[in-house]
Amino acid sequence: MEIPTPDFAVTPYGDVDAAALTRLRQDFDTALLLELVERLTPVAQRFKAHGGLRDDILRLHRMAHTVINGANLSEPTSEDLWEVAAELIDELRQTAETCLEIASALQPLADLQPNQD
C-alpha cells in the first residue's frame, strides 16, 4: 500500500500548506513584517484618542453644521470647509492605500492555509 505524501506541514503554530511553506522559506523575508509595523505607526498615530483623525472629523462636522444647518460659528475661519474636507479625504485615501499594501504583503502568510480537501 502506498501512502501519499502529505500536502501539509506541522508547525508550532498550526498545520500549513507544505508547498507554500517551501516557497516562503525561499522568498519571504520576515523582516518585512517589522517594516510594515513602521509604515503603520504614523497611521496609528492619526487614530489616537485626542488630536487625531477623530477630532479632525468632529471639527469638520462643526464647520459643516454651521454652513449647512446655520449653527453658530464654533471653529476659527482660517480654512475653507471644502479644503478641510479635501485634506481629510486625501489622508483617508492614503491610509486606505497603505492598509491595502500591508494586507497584500501579509497575504503570503495567509496563503499558508492547508488544503482542507
Coordinates of C-alpha atoms in Angstrom, one line a residue:
M1 CA 0.0 0.0 0.0
E2 CA 1.3 3.4 -1.0
I3 CA 0.7 6.3 1.4
P4 CA 0.5 9.6 -0.3
T5 CA 2.9 12.3 0.7
P6 CA 1.0 14.8 2.9
D7 CA 0.4 18.2 1.4
F8 CA 0.7 20.0 4.7
A9 CA 3.4 20.6 7.3
V10 CA 3.0 20.6 11.0
T11 CA 4.4 23.7 12.7
P12 CA 4.2 25.0 16.3
Y13 CA 1.6 27.4 15.0
G14 CA -0.6 25.0 13.2
D15 CA -0.6 23.0 10.1
V16 CA 0.3 24.8 6.9
D17 CA 0.4 24.1 3.2
A18 CA 3.8 22.4 2.7
A19 CA 4.4 23.8 -0.8
A20 CA 3.5 27.3 0.3
L21 CA 5.9 27.0 3.3
T22 CA 8.7 25.8 1.0
R23 CA 8.1 28.9 -1.3
L24 CA 8.1 31.3 1.7
R25 CA 11.2 29.8 3.2
Q26 CA 12.9 30.6 -0.1
D27 CA 11.3 34.0 -0.9
F28 CA 9.8 35.6 2.2
D29 CA 11.8 37.9 4.4
T30 CA 10.2 38.1 7.9
A31 CA 11.9 41.4 8.4
L32 CA 9.2 42.8 6.1
L33 CA 6.8 42.5 9.0
L34 CA 8.9 44.9 11.0
E35 CA 8.9 47.3 8.1
L36 CA 5.2 47.1 7.9
V37 CA 4.9 48.0 11.6
E38 CA 7.0 51.1 10.9
R39 CA 4.7 52.0 8.0
L40 CA 1.7 51.5 10.2
T41 CA 3.0 53.7 13.1
P42 CA 2.1 57.1 11.5
V43 CA -1.3 55.7 10.6
A44 CA -1.9 54.5 14.1
Q45 CA -0.9 57.9 15.5
R46 CA -3.6 59.6 13.5
F47 CA -6.1 57.3 15.2
K48 CA -5.1 58.4 18.7
A49 CA -7.8 59.4 21.1
H50 CA -7.1 63.2 21.3
G51 CA -5.9 65.4 18.5
G52 CA -6.2 62.6 15.9
L53 CA -8.4 61.9 12.9
R54 CA -11.5 61.6 15.0
D55 CA -11.1 65.2 16.3
D56 CA -10.4 66.4 12.8
I57 CA -13.7 64.8 11.6
L58 CA -15.5 66.3 14.5
R59 CA -14.1 69.7 13.6
L60 CA -15.3 69.2 10.0
H61 CA -18.7 68.4 11.4
R62 CA -18.8 71.6 13.4
M63 CA -17.8 73.6 10.3
A64 CA -20.4 71.8 8.1
H65 CA -23.1 72.2 10.8
T66 CA -22.5 75.9 10.7
V67 CA -22.5 76.2 6.9
I68 CA -25.3 73.7 6.1
N69 CA -27.6 74.0 9.1
G70 CA -26.9 77.6 10.1
A71 CA -25.5 76.7 13.5
N72 CA -23.4 79.3 15.4
L73 CA -19.8 79.7 14.4
S74 CA -17.8 77.2 16.5
E75 CA -14.4 77.0 14.7
P76 CA -11.9 79.6 13.6
T77 CA -12.5 80.7 10.0
S78 CA -8.9 80.3 8.8
E79 CA -9.6 77.4 6.4
D80 CA -12.3 76.7 3.9
L81 CA -14.8 73.9 4.6
W82 CA -14.1 72.2 1.3
E83 CA -10.3 72.5 1.9
V84 CA -10.6 70.7 5.3
A85 CA -12.8 68.0 3.7
A86 CA -10.4 67.5 0.8
E87 CA -7.4 67.2 3.1
L88 CA -9.2 64.5 5.2
I89 CA -10.3 62.7 2.0
D90 CA -6.7 62.6 0.8
E91 CA -5.4 61.4 4.1
L92 CA -8.0 58.7 4.4
R93 CA -7.3 57.5 0.8
Q94 CA -3.6 57.4 1.6
T95 CA -4.3 55.5 4.8
A96 CA -6.5 53.0 2.9
E97 CA -3.8 52.6 0.3
T98 CA -1.2 51.9 3.0
C99 CA -3.5 49.4 4.7
L100 CA -4.2 47.6 1.4
E101 CA -0.4 47.4 0.7
I102 CA 0.1 46.0 4.1
A103 CA -2.7 43.4 3.6
S104 CA -1.1 42.4 0.3
A105 CA 2.3 42.0 2.0
L106 CA 0.7 39.7 4.6
Q107 CA -1.2 37.6 2.0
P108 CA 1.6 35.1 1.5
L109 CA 1.3 34.2 5.2
A110 CA -2.5 33.7 4.9
D111 CA -1.8 31.5 1.8
L112 CA -0.2 29.0 4.2
Q113 CA -3.7 27.7 5.0
P114 CA -3.6 24.0 4.1
N115 CA -6.0 22.5 1.6
Q116 CA -9.0 21.2 3.5
D117 CA -9.9 18.6 0.9

